[in-house]
Short mmCIF file of C-alpha atoms and ligand atoms in Angstrom, two decimals:
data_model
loop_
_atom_site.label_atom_id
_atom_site.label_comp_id
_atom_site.label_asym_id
_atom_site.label_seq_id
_atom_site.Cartn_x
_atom_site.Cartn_y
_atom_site.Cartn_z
CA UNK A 25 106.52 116.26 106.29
CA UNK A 26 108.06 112.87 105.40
CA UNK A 27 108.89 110.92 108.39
CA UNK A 28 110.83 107.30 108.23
CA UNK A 29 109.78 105.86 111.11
CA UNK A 30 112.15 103.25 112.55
CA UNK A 31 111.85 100.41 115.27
CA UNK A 32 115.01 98.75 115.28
CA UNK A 33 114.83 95.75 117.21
CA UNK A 34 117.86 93.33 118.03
CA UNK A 35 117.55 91.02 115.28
CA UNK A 36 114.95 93.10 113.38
CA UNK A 37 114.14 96.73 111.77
CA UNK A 38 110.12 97.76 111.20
CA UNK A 39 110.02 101.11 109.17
CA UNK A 40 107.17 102.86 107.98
CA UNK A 41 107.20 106.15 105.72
CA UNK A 42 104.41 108.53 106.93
CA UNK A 43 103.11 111.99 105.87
CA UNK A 44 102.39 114.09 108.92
CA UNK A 45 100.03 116.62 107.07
CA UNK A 46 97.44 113.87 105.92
CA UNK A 47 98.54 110.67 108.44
CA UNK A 48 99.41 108.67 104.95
CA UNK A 49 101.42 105.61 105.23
CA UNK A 50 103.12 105.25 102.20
CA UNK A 51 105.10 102.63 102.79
CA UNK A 52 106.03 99.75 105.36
CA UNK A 53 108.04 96.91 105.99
CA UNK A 54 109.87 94.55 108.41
CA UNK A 55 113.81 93.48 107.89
CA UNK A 56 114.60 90.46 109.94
CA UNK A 57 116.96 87.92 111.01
CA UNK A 58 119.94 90.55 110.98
CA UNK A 59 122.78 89.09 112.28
CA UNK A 60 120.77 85.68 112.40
CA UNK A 61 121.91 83.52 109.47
CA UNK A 62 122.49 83.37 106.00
CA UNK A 63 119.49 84.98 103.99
CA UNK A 64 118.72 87.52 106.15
CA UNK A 65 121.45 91.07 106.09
CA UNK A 66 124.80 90.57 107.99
CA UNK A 67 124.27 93.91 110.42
CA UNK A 68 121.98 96.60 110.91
CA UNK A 69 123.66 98.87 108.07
CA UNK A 70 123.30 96.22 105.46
CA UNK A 71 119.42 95.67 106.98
CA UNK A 72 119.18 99.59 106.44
CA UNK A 73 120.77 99.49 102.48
CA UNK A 74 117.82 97.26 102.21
CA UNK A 75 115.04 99.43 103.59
CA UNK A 76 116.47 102.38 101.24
CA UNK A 77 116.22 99.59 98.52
CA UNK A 78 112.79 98.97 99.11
CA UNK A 79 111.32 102.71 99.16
CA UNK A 80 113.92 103.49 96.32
CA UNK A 81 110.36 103.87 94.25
CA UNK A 82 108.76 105.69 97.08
CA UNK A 83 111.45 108.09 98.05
CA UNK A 84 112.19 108.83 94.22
CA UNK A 85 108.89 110.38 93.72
CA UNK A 86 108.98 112.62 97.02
CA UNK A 87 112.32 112.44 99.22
CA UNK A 88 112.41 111.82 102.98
CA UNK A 89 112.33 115.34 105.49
CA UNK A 90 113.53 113.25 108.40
CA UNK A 91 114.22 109.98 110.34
CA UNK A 92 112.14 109.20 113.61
CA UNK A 93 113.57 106.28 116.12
CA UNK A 94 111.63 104.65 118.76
CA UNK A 95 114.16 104.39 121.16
CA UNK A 96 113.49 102.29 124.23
CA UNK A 97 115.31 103.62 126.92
CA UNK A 98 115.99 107.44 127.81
CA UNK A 99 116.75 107.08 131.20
CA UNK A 100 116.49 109.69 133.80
CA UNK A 101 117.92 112.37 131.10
CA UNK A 102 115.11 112.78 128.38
CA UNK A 103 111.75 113.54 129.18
CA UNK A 104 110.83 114.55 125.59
CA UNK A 105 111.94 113.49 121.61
CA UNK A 106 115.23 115.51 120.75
CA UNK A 107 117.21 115.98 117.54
CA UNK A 108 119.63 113.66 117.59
CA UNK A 109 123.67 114.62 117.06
CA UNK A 110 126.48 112.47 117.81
CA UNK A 111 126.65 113.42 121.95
CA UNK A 112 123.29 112.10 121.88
CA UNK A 113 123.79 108.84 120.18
CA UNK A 114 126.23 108.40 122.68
CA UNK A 115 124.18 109.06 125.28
CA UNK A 116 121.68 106.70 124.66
CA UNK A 117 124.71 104.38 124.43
CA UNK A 118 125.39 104.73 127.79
CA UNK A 119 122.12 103.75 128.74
CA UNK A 120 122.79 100.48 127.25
CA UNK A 121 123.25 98.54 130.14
CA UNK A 122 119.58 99.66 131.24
CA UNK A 123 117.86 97.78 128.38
CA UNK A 124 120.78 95.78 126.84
CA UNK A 125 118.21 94.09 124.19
CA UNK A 126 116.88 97.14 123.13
CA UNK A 127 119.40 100.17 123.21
CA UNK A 128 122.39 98.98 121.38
CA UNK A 129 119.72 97.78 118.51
CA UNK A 130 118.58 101.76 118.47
CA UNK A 131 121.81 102.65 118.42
CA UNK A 132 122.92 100.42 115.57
CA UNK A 133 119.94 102.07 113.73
CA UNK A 134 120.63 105.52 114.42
CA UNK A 135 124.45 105.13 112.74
CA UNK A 136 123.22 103.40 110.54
CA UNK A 137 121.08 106.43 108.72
CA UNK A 138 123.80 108.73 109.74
CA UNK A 139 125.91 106.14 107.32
CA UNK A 140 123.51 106.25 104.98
CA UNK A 141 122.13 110.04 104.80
CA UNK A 142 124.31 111.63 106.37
CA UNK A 143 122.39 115.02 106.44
CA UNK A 144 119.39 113.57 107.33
CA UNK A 145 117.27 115.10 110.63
CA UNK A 146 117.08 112.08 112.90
CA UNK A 147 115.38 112.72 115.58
CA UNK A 148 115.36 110.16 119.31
CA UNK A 149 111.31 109.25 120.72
CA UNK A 150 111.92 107.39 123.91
CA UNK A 151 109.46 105.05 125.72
CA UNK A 152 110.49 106.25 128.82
CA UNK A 153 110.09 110.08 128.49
CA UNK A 154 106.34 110.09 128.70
CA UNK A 155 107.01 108.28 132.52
CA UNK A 156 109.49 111.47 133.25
CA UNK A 157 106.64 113.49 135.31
CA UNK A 158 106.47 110.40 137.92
CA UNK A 159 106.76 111.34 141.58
CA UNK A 160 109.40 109.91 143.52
CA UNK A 161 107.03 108.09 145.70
CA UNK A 162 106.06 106.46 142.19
CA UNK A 163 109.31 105.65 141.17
CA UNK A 164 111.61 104.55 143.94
CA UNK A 165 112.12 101.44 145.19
CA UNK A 166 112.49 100.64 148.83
CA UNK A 167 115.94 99.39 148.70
CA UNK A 168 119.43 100.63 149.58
CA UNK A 169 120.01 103.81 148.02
CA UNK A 170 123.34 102.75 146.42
CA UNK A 171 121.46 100.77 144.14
CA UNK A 172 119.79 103.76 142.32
CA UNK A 173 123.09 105.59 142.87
CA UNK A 174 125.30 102.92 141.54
CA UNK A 175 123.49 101.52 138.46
CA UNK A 176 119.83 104.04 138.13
CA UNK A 177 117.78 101.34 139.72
CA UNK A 178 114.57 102.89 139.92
CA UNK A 179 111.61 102.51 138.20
CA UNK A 180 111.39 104.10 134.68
CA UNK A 181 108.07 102.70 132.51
CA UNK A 182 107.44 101.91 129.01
CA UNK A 183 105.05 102.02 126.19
CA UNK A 184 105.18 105.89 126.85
CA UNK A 185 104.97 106.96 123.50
CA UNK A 186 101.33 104.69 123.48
CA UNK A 187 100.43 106.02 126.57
CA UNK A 188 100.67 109.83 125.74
CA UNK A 189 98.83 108.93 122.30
CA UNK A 190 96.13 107.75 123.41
CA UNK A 191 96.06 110.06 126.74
CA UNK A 192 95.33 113.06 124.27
CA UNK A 193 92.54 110.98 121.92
CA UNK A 194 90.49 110.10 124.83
CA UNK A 195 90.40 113.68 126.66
CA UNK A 196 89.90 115.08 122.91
CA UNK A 197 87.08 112.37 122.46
CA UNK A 198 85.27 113.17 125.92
CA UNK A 199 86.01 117.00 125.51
CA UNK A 200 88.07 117.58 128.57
CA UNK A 201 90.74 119.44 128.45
CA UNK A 202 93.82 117.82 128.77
CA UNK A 203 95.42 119.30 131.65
CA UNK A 204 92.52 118.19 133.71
CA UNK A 205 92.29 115.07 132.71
CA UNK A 206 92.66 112.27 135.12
CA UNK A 207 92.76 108.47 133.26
CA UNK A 208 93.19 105.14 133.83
CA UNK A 209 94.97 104.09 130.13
CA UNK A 210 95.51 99.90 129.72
CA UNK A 211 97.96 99.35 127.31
CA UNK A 212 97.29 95.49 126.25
CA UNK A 213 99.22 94.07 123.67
CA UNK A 214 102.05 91.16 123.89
CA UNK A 215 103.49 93.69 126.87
CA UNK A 216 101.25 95.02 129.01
CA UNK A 217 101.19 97.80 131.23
CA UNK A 218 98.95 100.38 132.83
CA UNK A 219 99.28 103.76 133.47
CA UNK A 220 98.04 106.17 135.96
CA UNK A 221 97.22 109.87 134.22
CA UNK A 222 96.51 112.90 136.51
CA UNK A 223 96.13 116.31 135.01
CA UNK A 224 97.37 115.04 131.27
CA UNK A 225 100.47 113.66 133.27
CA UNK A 226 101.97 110.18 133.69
CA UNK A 227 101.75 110.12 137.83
CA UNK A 228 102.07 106.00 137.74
CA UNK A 229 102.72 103.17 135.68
CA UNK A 230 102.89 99.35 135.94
CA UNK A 231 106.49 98.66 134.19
CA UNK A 232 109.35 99.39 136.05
CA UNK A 233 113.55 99.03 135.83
CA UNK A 234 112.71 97.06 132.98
CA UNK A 235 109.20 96.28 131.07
CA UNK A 236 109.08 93.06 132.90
CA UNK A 237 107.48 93.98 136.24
CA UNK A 238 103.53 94.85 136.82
CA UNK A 239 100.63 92.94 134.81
CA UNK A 240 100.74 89.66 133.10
CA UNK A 241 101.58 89.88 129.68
CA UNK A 242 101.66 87.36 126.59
CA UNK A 243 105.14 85.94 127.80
CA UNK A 244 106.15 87.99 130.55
CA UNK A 245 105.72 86.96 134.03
CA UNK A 246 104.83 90.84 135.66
CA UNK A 247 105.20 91.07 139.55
CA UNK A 248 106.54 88.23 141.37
CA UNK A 249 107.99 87.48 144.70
CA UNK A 250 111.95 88.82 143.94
CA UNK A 251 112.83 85.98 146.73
CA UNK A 252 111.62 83.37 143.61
CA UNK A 253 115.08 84.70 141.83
CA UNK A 254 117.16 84.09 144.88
CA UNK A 255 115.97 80.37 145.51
CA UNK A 256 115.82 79.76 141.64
CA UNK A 257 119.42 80.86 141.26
CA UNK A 258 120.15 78.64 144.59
CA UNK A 259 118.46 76.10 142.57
CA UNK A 260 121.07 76.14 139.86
CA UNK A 261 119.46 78.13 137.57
CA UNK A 262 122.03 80.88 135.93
CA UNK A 263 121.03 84.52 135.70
CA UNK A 264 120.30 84.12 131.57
CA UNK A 265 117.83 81.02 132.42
CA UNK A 266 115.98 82.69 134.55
CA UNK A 267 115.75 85.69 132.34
CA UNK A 268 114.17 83.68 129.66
CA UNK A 269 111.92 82.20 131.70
CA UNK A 270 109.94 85.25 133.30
CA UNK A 271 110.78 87.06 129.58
CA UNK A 272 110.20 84.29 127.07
CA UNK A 273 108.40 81.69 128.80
CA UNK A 274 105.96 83.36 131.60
CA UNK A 275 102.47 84.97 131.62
CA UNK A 276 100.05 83.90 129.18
CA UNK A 277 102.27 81.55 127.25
CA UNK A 278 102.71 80.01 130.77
CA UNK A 279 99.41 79.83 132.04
CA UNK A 280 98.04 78.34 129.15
CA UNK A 281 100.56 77.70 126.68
CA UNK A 282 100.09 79.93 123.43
CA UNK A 283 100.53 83.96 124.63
CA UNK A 284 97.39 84.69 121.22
CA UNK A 285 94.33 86.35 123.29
CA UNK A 286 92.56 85.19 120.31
CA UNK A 287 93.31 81.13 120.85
CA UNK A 288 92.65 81.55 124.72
CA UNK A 289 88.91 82.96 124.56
CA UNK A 290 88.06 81.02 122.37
CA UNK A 291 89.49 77.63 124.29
CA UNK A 292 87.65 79.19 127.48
CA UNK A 293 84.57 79.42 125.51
CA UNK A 294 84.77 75.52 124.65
CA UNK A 295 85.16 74.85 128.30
CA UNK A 296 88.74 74.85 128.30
CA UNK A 297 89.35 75.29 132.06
CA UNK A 298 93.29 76.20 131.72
CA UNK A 299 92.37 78.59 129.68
CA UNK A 300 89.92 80.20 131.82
CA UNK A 301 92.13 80.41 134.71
CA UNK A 302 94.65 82.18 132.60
CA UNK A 303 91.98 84.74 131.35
CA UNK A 304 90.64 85.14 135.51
CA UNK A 305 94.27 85.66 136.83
CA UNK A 306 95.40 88.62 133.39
CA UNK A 307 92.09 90.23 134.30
CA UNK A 308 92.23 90.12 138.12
CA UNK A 309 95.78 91.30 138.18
CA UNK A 310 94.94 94.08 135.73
CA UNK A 311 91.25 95.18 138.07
CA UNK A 312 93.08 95.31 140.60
CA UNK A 313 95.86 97.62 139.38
CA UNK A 314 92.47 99.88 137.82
CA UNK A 315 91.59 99.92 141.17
CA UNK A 316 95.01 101.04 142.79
CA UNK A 317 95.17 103.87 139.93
CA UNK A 318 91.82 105.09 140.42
CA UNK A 319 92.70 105.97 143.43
CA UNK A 320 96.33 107.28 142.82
CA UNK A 321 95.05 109.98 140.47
CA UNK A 322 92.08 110.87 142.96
CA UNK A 323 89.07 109.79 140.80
CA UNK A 324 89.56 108.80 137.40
CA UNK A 325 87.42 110.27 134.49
CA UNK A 326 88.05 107.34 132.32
CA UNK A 327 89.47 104.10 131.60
CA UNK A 328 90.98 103.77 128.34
CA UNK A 329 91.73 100.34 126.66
CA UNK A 330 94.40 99.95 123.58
CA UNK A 331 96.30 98.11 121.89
CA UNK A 332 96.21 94.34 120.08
CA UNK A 333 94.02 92.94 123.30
CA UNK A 334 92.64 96.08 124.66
CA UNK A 335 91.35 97.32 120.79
CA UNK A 336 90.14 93.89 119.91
CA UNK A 337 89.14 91.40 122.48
CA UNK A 338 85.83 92.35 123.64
CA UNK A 339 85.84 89.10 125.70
CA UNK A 340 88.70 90.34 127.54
CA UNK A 341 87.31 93.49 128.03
CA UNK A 342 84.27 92.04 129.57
CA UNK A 343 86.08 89.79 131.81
CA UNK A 344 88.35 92.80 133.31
CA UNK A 345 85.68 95.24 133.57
CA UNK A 346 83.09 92.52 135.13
CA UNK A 347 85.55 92.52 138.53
CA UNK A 348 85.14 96.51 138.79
CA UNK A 349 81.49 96.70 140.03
CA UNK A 350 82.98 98.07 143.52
CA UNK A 351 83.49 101.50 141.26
CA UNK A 352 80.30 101.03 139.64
CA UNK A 353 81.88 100.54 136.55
CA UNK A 354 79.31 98.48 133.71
CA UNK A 355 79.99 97.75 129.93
CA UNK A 356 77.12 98.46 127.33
CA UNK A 357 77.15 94.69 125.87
CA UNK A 358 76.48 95.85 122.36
CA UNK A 359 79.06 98.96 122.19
CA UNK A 360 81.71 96.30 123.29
CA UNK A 361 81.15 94.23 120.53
CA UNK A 362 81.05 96.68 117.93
CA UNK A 363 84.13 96.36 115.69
CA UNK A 364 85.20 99.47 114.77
CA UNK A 365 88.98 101.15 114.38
CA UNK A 366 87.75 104.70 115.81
CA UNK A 367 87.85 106.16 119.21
CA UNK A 368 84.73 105.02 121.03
CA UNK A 369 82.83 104.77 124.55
CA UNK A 370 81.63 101.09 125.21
CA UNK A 371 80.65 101.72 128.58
CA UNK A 372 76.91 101.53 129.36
CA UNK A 373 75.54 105.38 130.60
CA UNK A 374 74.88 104.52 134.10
CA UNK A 375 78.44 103.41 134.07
CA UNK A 376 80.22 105.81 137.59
CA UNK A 377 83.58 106.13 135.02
CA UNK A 378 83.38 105.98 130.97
CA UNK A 379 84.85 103.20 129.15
CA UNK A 380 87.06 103.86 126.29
CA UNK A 381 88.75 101.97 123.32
CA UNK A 382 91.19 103.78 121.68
CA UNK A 383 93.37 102.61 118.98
CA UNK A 384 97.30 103.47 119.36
CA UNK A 385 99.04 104.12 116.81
CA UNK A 386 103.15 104.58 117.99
CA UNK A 387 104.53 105.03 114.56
CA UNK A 388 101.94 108.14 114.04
CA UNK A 389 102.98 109.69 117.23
CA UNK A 390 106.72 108.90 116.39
CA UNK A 391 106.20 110.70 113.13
CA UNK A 392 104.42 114.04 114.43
CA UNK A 393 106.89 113.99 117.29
CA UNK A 394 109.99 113.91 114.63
CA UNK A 395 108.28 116.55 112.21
CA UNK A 396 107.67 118.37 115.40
CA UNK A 397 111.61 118.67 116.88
CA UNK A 398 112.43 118.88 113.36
CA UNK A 399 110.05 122.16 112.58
CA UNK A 400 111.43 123.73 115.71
CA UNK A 401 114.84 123.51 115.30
P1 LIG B 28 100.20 94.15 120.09
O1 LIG B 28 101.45 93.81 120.88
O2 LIG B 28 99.57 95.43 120.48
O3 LIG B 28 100.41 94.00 118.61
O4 LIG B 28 99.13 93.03 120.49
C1 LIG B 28 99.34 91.69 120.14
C2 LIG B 28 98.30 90.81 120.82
O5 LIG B 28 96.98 91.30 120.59
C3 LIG B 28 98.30 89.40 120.26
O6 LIG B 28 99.18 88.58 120.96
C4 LIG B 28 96.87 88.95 120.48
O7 LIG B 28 96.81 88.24 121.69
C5 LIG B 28 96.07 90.22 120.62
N1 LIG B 28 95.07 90.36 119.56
C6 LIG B 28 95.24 90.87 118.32
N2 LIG B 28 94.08 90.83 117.64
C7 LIG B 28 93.15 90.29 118.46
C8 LIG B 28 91.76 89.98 118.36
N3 LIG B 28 91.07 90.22 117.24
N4 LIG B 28 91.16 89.42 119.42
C9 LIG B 28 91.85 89.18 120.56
N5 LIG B 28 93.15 89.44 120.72
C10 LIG B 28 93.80 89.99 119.70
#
């Protein structure tokens, strides 16, 4: 099947066309500054006209089966990729005040292929749904209950879609089934987060109400004191300041002042001690999490590393896995170093839990999920 994969952002559209039987991708792109200023398309419909522009060639030859969307937020409601129809576009409207950046961008997207094709399959992936199996001891937060009444505070996760990926490569690539498979799976890219896998199932995961709590990311703060937002906003500061701050302007980009994993090894390496710090308090923040997860899934069977940091950055690697002795984990040097885009074990064979790199790959996953709604339907 034909699957155009689209990640509609607020200002931007990524698309890729991929072919579920032989995981081709025939085409991809990135539309941005919508909305922004002159040169770049006045809305998200014009941004689409010139996505359909640009795979006129490609779609000529062999015409699109279906439209997959990433969608951010699914809220409490789906816990797996639906067909979309125009209740549900307006139910992931209503969810727009629960990732106001993301949601109404989806949205946008979604009419804006209904515009365009108008019998086109679409089909709805959410980055939530993956997080739906979470316990309520997992997911509430000890506050007043009104507040999860009132406006769904609770926690929800993100990066599911990643997360369930690369949950199924790394039980297929150790040979345990999944349903007993218990994982530790570190998604590290520009956001962060970790989650806790027992029995195939998200049980636990480091992003929250929104993807800004839990580990320290390239410009995201992760956990802090909530009293810092009280005496910040008794400072003066306005609710949007302080949003940019602990979105825009925190974690790595922070600590050392360029959020690139790349630029801050390789300053630690020339004895750059800001940058050091930076690297000791991302990879103490995320051991101890491992830690906290190994034990919330009773024993894990593997930690898993992916995405832009955890696929590449060896040195990172090293440096988080170095604080785990006290679970006996160990790294084989050389299998951490080798470059490779396949899933692979780089933990040494003494080590008490395997190691695991395993490329994600969220537009794949969005494009099986969409053929696989659409097949069924
Ligand atoms: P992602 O959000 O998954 O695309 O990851 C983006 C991040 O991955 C970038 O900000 C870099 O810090 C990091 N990254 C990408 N390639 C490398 C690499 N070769 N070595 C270290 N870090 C990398």
């Amino acid at each position: 099947m034909r699957v155009l994969v689209i990640n509609s952002g607020s200002s931007s559209l990524k698309y890729q066309v991929r072919d579920t039987g032989t995981n081709e991708v025939a085409a991809t792109g990135l539309i941005d500054r919508i909305g922004e200023d002159a040169g770049g398309p006045a809305d998200h419909a014009e941004a689409m006209e010139q996505v359909a522009a640009a795979l006129a060639g490609e779609l000529a030859d062999k015409p699109l089966d279906a439209v997959g969307h990433r969608v951010v937020h699914g809220g409490e409601r789906f816990s797996e990729p639906v067909l979309i129809n125009n209740e549900i576009t307006r139910s992931i409207e209503r969810l727009n005040p629960l990732a106001p950046l993301h949601n109404p961008a989806n949205v946008l997207g979604i009419r804006a292929i209904t515009a365009k094709w108008p019998d086109m399959p679409q089909v709805a992936v959410f980055d939530t749904a993956f997080h739906r199996t979470l316990p309520e001891h997992a997911w509430r937060y000890a506050v007043p209950d009104e507040l999860y009444r009132q406006y769904g505070i609770r926690r929800y996760g993100f990066h599911g879609t990643s997360h369930e990926f690369v949950t199924a490569r790394a039980a297929e690539l150790l040979g345990v089934p999944l349903a007993g498979f218990n994982a530790v799976v570190a998604h590290l890219g520009n956001g962060v987060s970790l989650t806790a896998i027992q029995g195939g199932a998200s049980i636990d995961t480091s992003m929250g109400f929104t993807p800004l709590e839990g580990l320290v990311m390239g410009t995201r703060s992760g956990d802090i004191d909530p009293s810092i937002l009280i005496f910040l906003q008794r400072q003066g500061l306005s609710a949007d300041e302080i949003d940019t701050m602990l979105n825009r302007d925190s974690g790595l980009k922070a600590l050392f002042g360029d959020n690139d994993m790349r630029t801050i090894v390789d300053a630690a390496a020339a004895g750059d001690r800001r940058a050091q710090t930076a690297l000791d308090i991302t990879s103490y923040r995320l051991a101890k999490y491992i830690g906290g997860y190994h034990v919330a899934v009773g024993g894990t069977h593997a930690l898993v590393f992916t995405a832009g940091i955890g696929e590449n950055s060896a040195e990172f690697r090293a440096q988080a896995v170095a604080r785990l002795g006290a679970l006996g984990v160990k790294l084989d040097g050389a299998a951490n170093l080798e470059r490779s885009g396949a899933p692979r074990v780089i933990s040494a064979p003494d080590s008490l839990i395997p190691v695991l790199v395993v490329p994600t790959d969220e537009e794949r996953a969005i494009a099986e999920a969409t053929a696989a709604v659409v097949l069924s339907s």
